[in-house]
C-alpha cells in the first residue's frame, strides 16, 4: 500500500465522538466526491463514489453514527482505469438524503448549494470540526508523497471555491498552502515538510505522522552529513591544489634564479614547503624557527607565487 493509502486507512479508523464533527466530515466527503440526484418529482438521492474502500467504509460509519441511516454499497469497474474498482455508496431514501443535506448545509431552502460547497462555513466554525473537515477532504481527494521522496501534500477539488475553502481552513491552523489548476481540478497543496507534519497532526493521523517525521529526520541528517562531506572534500581539493601550485612556483624559482636572492623569510618558507609538500599552513609555520602563524605563512607563499609569475612573464612561459 502507498503512503497515501496508509494515511487514509488510519484516518478511516479515526472517528470523532461529537456529532457536529461527524457532520463536518460527512460534509467534506459529500462536497468533494458526492453527487446529488434529483428525480422528476423532486426526490433527493445522494451518491458517493471512490476508488478507495476506506473512504466508503468511513462514510458508511459516519452516516450510521450521526443519522442512523442505512445505505447500499455497490462495486463497479472504473471506466477510466480497468485495473481499479469504483466503490459507490448510495442514500436512496429521500428523507434520509434530506437530513444529510440539511445538516451539512449543502441544502438551503430546498436548493442545492452551488457546486456542493458548504454554505457559509457553518459546519466548520469550531476547531474540532475544522480538523474533521480536513480529514474528510483528504479521505475524499487527498494524497501525500512518501517521505522518502519530495515533500508534497495535496487535496484536489472540482471547483476553485472548494479549493479556497480548504486553503482557508488550513490557514486557520497557520498552514500556508497554494492552489494550482491541474487539468480540470483545482489543487490545494503544501510542499514544506514541517507543515505536512502539522497537517497530519491536525487530521490526527498520528501513526503516519511518526513515520513521516522519522524519515524526515533521517533525510535531514543524511543531507547534513553529505553537505559537510562535500564541503570538506572541496576544502581538501582546494588545499591540495594550492600546495601543488606553491611547490611548482618554488621549484621554478629555485631552477631559475635560486633561493640566494630571496629575503630570509621567503627562503625559509620555500625550503619548508619543498620538504613538507603535504603539510598544512599551520604545520609549515610551526616548523619554522621562530614559528610563524598561518596568515604569515600564507602571505610569504603568496609572495613566492607572485615572484614565480613575474619570472614566467619575463621569459614568456606559462605554468
Short mmCIF file of C-alpha atoms in Angstrom, two decimals:
data_model
loop_
_atom_site.label_atom_id
_atom_site.label_comp_id
_atom_site.label_asym_id
_atom_site.label_seq_id
_atom_site.Cartn_x
_atom_site.Cartn_y
_atom_site.Cartn_z
CA UNK A 1 0.00 0.00 0.00
CA UNK A 2 1.20 3.54 -0.77
CA UNK A 3 1.88 6.10 1.96
CA UNK A 4 -1.33 7.90 0.92
CA UNK A 5 -3.19 4.61 1.33
CA UNK A 6 -1.69 4.12 4.79
CA UNK A 7 -2.75 7.62 5.85
CA UNK A 8 -6.28 7.13 4.54
CA UNK A 9 -6.55 3.74 6.21
CA UNK A 10 -5.56 5.32 9.53
CA UNK A 11 -7.97 8.24 9.06
CA UNK A 12 -10.80 5.88 8.18
CA UNK A 13 -10.48 4.41 11.67
CA UNK A 14 -10.36 7.83 13.34
CA UNK A 15 -13.94 8.57 14.45
CA UNK A 16 -14.92 11.75 16.29
CA UNK A 17 -17.21 11.22 19.26
CA UNK A 18 -19.01 14.56 18.76
CA UNK A 19 -21.89 14.52 16.27
CA UNK A 20 -21.07 18.01 14.96
CA UNK A 21 -17.57 16.79 13.99
CA UNK A 22 -19.05 13.73 12.30
CA UNK A 23 -21.33 16.04 10.29
CA UNK A 24 -18.35 18.22 9.31
CA UNK A 25 -16.51 15.15 7.97
CA UNK A 26 -19.64 13.97 6.13
CA UNK A 27 -19.93 17.47 4.60
CA UNK A 28 -16.37 17.33 3.30
CA UNK A 29 -16.73 13.88 1.71
CA UNK A 30 -20.15 14.70 0.22
CA UNK A 31 -18.93 18.04 -1.12
CA UNK A 32 -15.81 16.64 -2.80
CA UNK A 33 -16.78 13.22 -4.12
CA UNK A 34 -20.57 13.24 -3.91
CA UNK A 35 -23.38 13.68 -6.39
CA UNK A 36 -26.94 14.73 -5.64
CA UNK A 37 -29.56 13.17 -7.91
CA UNK A 38 -32.99 14.78 -8.09
CA UNK A 39 -35.86 12.82 -9.56
CA UNK A 40 -38.69 14.23 -11.67
CA UNK A 41 -40.85 14.57 -8.56
CA UNK A 42 -38.07 16.39 -6.64
CA UNK A 43 -36.89 13.41 -4.62
CA UNK A 44 -33.25 13.55 -3.48
CA UNK A 45 -30.68 10.76 -3.66
CA UNK A 46 -27.01 11.03 -2.61
CA UNK A 47 -24.23 9.02 -4.26
CA UNK A 48 -20.62 8.89 -3.04
CA UNK A 49 -18.05 7.13 -5.18
CA UNK A 50 -14.36 6.45 -4.64
CA UNK A 51 -11.62 4.07 -5.71
CA UNK A 52 -10.60 3.75 -2.04
CA UNK A 53 -12.69 1.36 0.04
CA UNK A 54 -11.55 3.19 3.19
CA UNK A 55 -13.44 6.32 2.09
CA UNK A 56 -16.69 4.41 1.54
CA UNK A 57 -16.28 2.49 4.78
CA UNK A 58 -15.73 5.72 6.72
CA UNK A 59 -18.72 7.45 5.08
CA UNK A 60 -20.92 4.43 5.85
CA UNK A 61 -19.82 4.52 9.52
CA UNK A 62 -20.33 8.27 9.83
CA UNK A 63 -23.88 8.08 8.42
CA UNK A 64 -24.72 5.30 10.82
CA UNK A 65 -23.30 7.15 13.83
CA UNK A 66 -24.63 10.63 13.04
CA UNK A 67 -28.02 9.82 11.46
CA UNK A 68 -28.62 6.07 11.93
CA UNK A 69 -29.07 5.87 8.16
CA UNK A 70 -28.91 2.64 6.20
CA UNK A 71 -27.22 2.77 2.81
CA UNK A 72 -26.43 0.47 -0.09
CA UNK A 73 -22.90 -0.17 -1.32
CA UNK A 74 -22.06 -1.35 -4.83
CA UNK A 75 -18.86 -2.10 -6.72
CA UNK A 76 -18.33 -1.48 -10.40
CA UNK A 77 -15.46 -1.29 -12.83
CA UNK A 78 -13.79 2.09 -13.08
CA UNK A 79 -14.14 3.05 -16.75
CA UNK A 80 -11.12 5.39 -16.59
CA UNK A 81 -8.85 2.66 -15.19
CA UNK A 82 -9.52 -1.02 -15.82
CA UNK A 83 -7.17 -2.01 -13.02
CA UNK A 84 -9.25 -0.37 -10.30
CA UNK A 85 -12.73 -0.73 -8.92
CA UNK A 86 -15.12 2.06 -8.08
CA UNK A 87 -16.99 1.78 -4.79
CA UNK A 88 -20.36 3.52 -4.67
CA UNK A 89 -22.39 4.22 -1.55
CA UNK A 90 -25.96 5.43 -2.10
CA UNK A 91 -28.52 7.07 0.18
CA UNK A 92 -31.65 6.20 -1.75
CA UNK A 93 -34.30 7.35 0.70
CA UNK A 94 -35.43 10.94 0.09
CA UNK A 95 -35.96 11.78 3.77
CA UNK A 96 -32.56 10.40 4.75
CA UNK A 97 -30.89 12.35 1.94
CA UNK A 98 -32.72 15.46 3.09
CA UNK A 99 -31.42 15.00 6.66
CA UNK A 100 -27.82 14.75 5.46
CA UNK A 101 -28.04 17.70 3.07
CA UNK A 102 -29.67 19.97 5.64
CA UNK A 103 -27.29 19.01 8.45
CA UNK A 104 -24.22 19.54 6.25
CA UNK A 105 -25.61 22.84 4.92
CA UNK A 106 -25.45 21.55 1.36
CA UNK A 107 -29.16 22.24 1.09
CA UNK A 108 -30.58 25.68 1.81
CA UNK A 109 -34.27 26.50 1.43
CA UNK A 110 -34.65 23.26 -0.58
CA UNK A 111 -32.00 24.46 -3.06
CA UNK A 112 -28.74 22.57 -3.52
CA UNK A 113 -25.77 24.84 -2.77
CA UNK A 114 -23.91 25.70 -5.95
CA UNK A 115 -21.21 23.09 -6.75
CA UNK A 116 -21.98 21.38 -3.43
CA UNK A 117 -19.99 23.95 -1.47
CA UNK A 118 -20.50 24.06 2.28
CA UNK A 119 -22.56 27.22 2.79
CA UNK A 120 -21.03 29.98 4.93
CA UNK A 121 -18.69 27.51 6.67
CA UNK A 122 -21.38 27.00 9.33
CA UNK A 123 -20.48 23.34 9.90
CA UNK A 124 -16.79 24.14 10.42
CA UNK A 125 -16.85 27.01 12.88
CA UNK A 126 -15.25 25.07 15.73
CA UNK A 127 -11.62 23.96 15.66
CA UNK A 128 -12.53 20.30 16.18
CA UNK A 129 -14.93 20.47 13.22
CA UNK A 130 -12.23 22.02 11.04
CA UNK A 131 -9.99 19.06 11.88
CA UNK A 132 -12.77 16.66 10.92
CA UNK A 133 -13.49 18.58 7.72
CA UNK A 134 -9.83 18.38 6.62
CA UNK A 135 -9.82 14.68 7.48
CA UNK A 136 -12.86 14.10 5.29
CA UNK A 137 -11.48 16.23 2.45
CA UNK A 138 -8.19 14.32 2.45
CA UNK A 139 -10.01 10.98 2.53
CA UNK A 140 -12.13 12.05 -0.42
CA UNK A 141 -9.48 13.53 -2.72
CA UNK A 142 -6.13 13.88 -0.97
CA UNK A 143 -2.68 12.46 -1.47
CA UNK A 144 0.71 12.79 0.22
CA UNK A 145 4.06 11.64 -1.11
CA UNK A 146 6.00 9.02 0.77
CA UNK A 147 8.51 10.97 2.92
CA UNK A 148 11.46 9.27 1.17
CA UNK A 149 10.56 11.33 -1.91
CA UNK A 150 9.91 15.04 -2.32
CA UNK A 151 7.56 16.54 0.25
CA UNK A 152 4.13 17.06 -1.29
CA UNK A 153 0.62 17.11 0.19
CA UNK A 154 -2.48 17.96 -1.82
CA UNK A 155 -6.27 17.87 -2.00
CA UNK A 156 -7.88 18.08 -5.45
CA UNK A 157 -11.24 19.83 -5.89
CA UNK A 158 -13.61 20.22 -8.80
CA UNK A 159 -14.05 23.97 -8.23
CA UNK A 160 -11.86 26.85 -7.16
CA UNK A 161 -14.32 27.75 -4.38
CA UNK A 162 -13.81 24.37 -2.71
CA UNK A 163 -10.03 24.63 -3.05
CA UNK A 164 -10.13 28.09 -1.46
CA UNK A 165 -12.31 26.80 1.35
CA UNK A 166 -9.74 24.10 2.15
CA UNK A 167 -6.98 26.69 1.92
CA UNK A 168 -8.85 28.90 4.41
CA UNK A 169 -9.30 26.02 6.84
CA UNK A 170 -5.58 25.23 6.60
CA UNK A 171 -4.78 28.92 7.13
CA UNK A 172 -6.77 28.87 10.38
CA UNK A 173 -4.14 26.40 11.65
CA UNK A 174 -1.27 28.62 10.38
CA UNK A 175 -0.63 26.27 7.47
CA UNK A 176 0.48 28.05 4.30
CA UNK A 177 -0.84 26.35 1.15
CA UNK A 178 -1.15 27.26 -2.51
CA UNK A 179 -3.67 26.50 -5.25
CA UNK A 180 -2.88 25.41 -8.79
CA UNK A 181 -5.12 24.42 -11.69
CA UNK A 182 -4.12 20.97 -12.90
CA UNK A 183 -6.12 19.78 -15.88
CA UNK A 184 -9.73 20.18 -14.71
CA UNK A 185 -9.03 20.19 -10.96
CA UNK A 186 -8.07 22.93 -8.53
CA UNK A 187 -5.39 21.53 -6.24
CA UNK A 188 -4.61 22.91 -2.79
CA UNK A 189 -1.06 21.81 -1.99
CA UNK A 190 1.78 22.05 0.54
CA UNK A 191 5.44 21.36 -0.19
CA UNK A 192 7.16 22.11 3.12
CA UNK A 193 7.97 19.06 5.26
CA UNK A 194 7.26 20.59 8.66
CA UNK A 195 3.89 21.91 7.51
CA UNK A 196 2.91 18.48 6.17
CA UNK A 197 3.77 17.05 9.60
CA UNK A 198 1.48 19.69 11.14
CA UNK A 199 -1.37 18.79 8.76
CA UNK A 200 -1.05 15.08 9.61
CA UNK A 201 -1.25 16.09 13.27
CA UNK A 202 -4.31 18.27 12.64
CA UNK A 203 -6.08 15.38 10.90
CA UNK A 204 -5.00 13.11 13.79
CA UNK A 205 -3.03 10.69 11.60
CA UNK A 206 -0.51 10.16 14.40
CA UNK A 207 0.99 6.87 13.22
CA UNK A 208 1.64 8.29 9.75
CA UNK A 209 2.99 11.45 11.35
CA UNK A 210 5.60 9.48 13.32
CA UNK A 211 6.65 7.55 10.22
CA UNK A 212 6.89 10.77 8.20
CA UNK A 213 8.83 12.56 10.93
CA UNK A 214 11.29 9.69 11.42
CA UNK A 215 12.10 9.58 7.71
CA UNK A 216 12.31 13.38 7.56
CA UNK A 217 14.82 13.44 10.45
CA UNK A 218 16.94 10.74 8.78
CA UNK A 219 16.85 12.67 5.49
CA UNK A 220 17.89 15.88 7.22
CA UNK A 221 20.78 14.11 8.97
CA UNK A 222 21.85 12.44 5.71
CA UNK A 223 21.70 15.74 3.83
CA UNK A 224 23.66 17.49 6.59
CA UNK A 225 26.36 14.79 6.50
CA UNK A 226 26.53 15.00 2.71
CA UNK A 227 26.86 18.79 2.83
CA UNK A 228 29.67 18.58 5.39
CA UNK A 229 31.40 15.84 3.40
CA UNK A 230 31.14 17.83 0.17
CA UNK A 231 32.41 20.95 1.93
CA UNK A 232 35.35 19.09 3.47
CA UNK A 233 36.14 17.43 0.14
CA UNK A 234 36.10 20.82 -1.60
CA UNK A 235 38.39 22.28 1.08
CA UNK A 236 40.79 19.36 0.77
CA UNK A 237 40.87 19.70 -3.02
CA UNK A 238 41.45 23.43 -2.67
CA UNK A 239 44.28 22.88 -0.16
CA UNK A 240 45.93 20.20 -2.28
CA UNK A 241 45.67 22.33 -5.45
CA UNK A 242 47.19 25.30 -3.62
CA UNK A 243 50.05 23.17 -2.23
CA UNK A 244 50.82 21.76 -5.69
CA UNK A 245 50.87 25.28 -7.18
CA UNK A 246 53.12 26.50 -4.37
CA UNK A 247 55.55 23.64 -4.89
CA UNK A 248 55.71 24.27 -8.65
CA UNK A 249 56.29 28.00 -8.11
CA UNK A 250 59.07 27.37 -5.58
CA UNK A 251 60.77 24.79 -7.82
CA UNK A 252 60.61 27.27 -10.72
CA UNK A 253 62.24 29.98 -8.62
CA UNK A 254 64.93 27.53 -7.45
CA UNK A 255 65.70 26.38 -11.00
CA UNK A 256 65.84 29.91 -12.48
CA UNK A 257 67.27 32.43 -10.00
CA UNK A 258 67.82 30.21 -6.96
CA UNK A 259 66.92 30.94 -3.34
CA UNK A 260 70.02 33.00 -2.58
CA UNK A 261 68.47 36.25 -3.76
CA UNK A 262 65.25 35.78 -1.75
CA UNK A 263 64.59 37.51 1.53
CA UNK A 264 65.35 35.35 4.55
CA UNK A 265 61.74 34.72 5.41
CA UNK A 266 60.86 33.72 1.84
CA UNK A 267 63.85 31.38 1.58
CA UNK A 268 62.88 29.60 4.81
CA UNK A 269 59.28 29.06 3.80
CA UNK A 270 60.31 27.94 0.30
CA UNK A 271 62.60 25.25 1.72
CA UNK A 272 59.98 24.21 4.29
CA UNK A 273 57.32 23.76 1.60
CA UNK A 274 59.64 21.60 -0.55
CA UNK A 275 60.49 19.46 2.47
CA UNK A 276 56.84 19.17 3.53
CA UNK A 277 54.67 19.29 0.35
CA UNK A 278 51.59 17.87 2.11
CA UNK A 279 51.80 19.97 5.28
CA UNK A 280 49.10 22.49 6.17
CA UNK A 281 49.85 26.19 6.61
CA UNK A 282 49.75 25.73 10.37
CA UNK A 283 52.19 22.84 10.23
CA UNK A 284 54.55 24.78 7.94
CA UNK A 285 54.50 27.76 10.30
CA UNK A 286 55.26 25.55 13.31
CA UNK A 287 58.30 24.05 11.50
CA UNK A 288 59.98 27.46 11.08
CA UNK A 289 62.40 28.99 13.58
CA UNK A 290 60.97 31.12 15.01
CA UNK A 291 57.43 29.77 14.35
CA UNK A 292 55.10 31.80 12.12
CA UNK A 293 51.29 31.96 12.17
CA UNK A 294 49.01 30.79 9.35
CA UNK A 295 48.47 34.30 8.00
CA UNK A 296 52.23 34.92 7.91
CA UNK A 297 52.88 31.64 6.10
CA UNK A 298 50.10 32.37 3.61
CA UNK A 299 51.50 35.87 2.94
CA UNK A 300 55.01 34.52 2.22
CA UNK A 301 53.71 31.78 -0.08
CA UNK A 302 51.63 34.32 -2.00
CA UNK A 303 54.75 36.48 -2.35
CA UNK A 304 56.67 33.50 -3.76
CA UNK A 305 53.79 32.87 -6.19
CA UNK A 306 53.97 36.48 -7.40
CA UNK A 307 57.74 36.20 -7.92
CA UNK A 308 57.31 32.97 -9.93
CA UNK A 309 54.55 34.52 -12.07
CA UNK A 310 56.73 37.58 -12.77
CA UNK A 311 59.65 35.35 -13.80
CA UNK A 312 57.44 33.33 -16.15
CA UNK A 313 56.07 36.53 -17.70
CA UNK A 314 59.62 37.84 -18.30
CA UNK A 315 60.59 34.57 -20.00
CA UNK A 316 57.33 34.23 -21.92
CA UNK A 317 56.48 30.99 -20.16
CA UNK A 318 53.29 29.71 -18.57
CA UNK A 319 52.62 27.26 -15.78
#
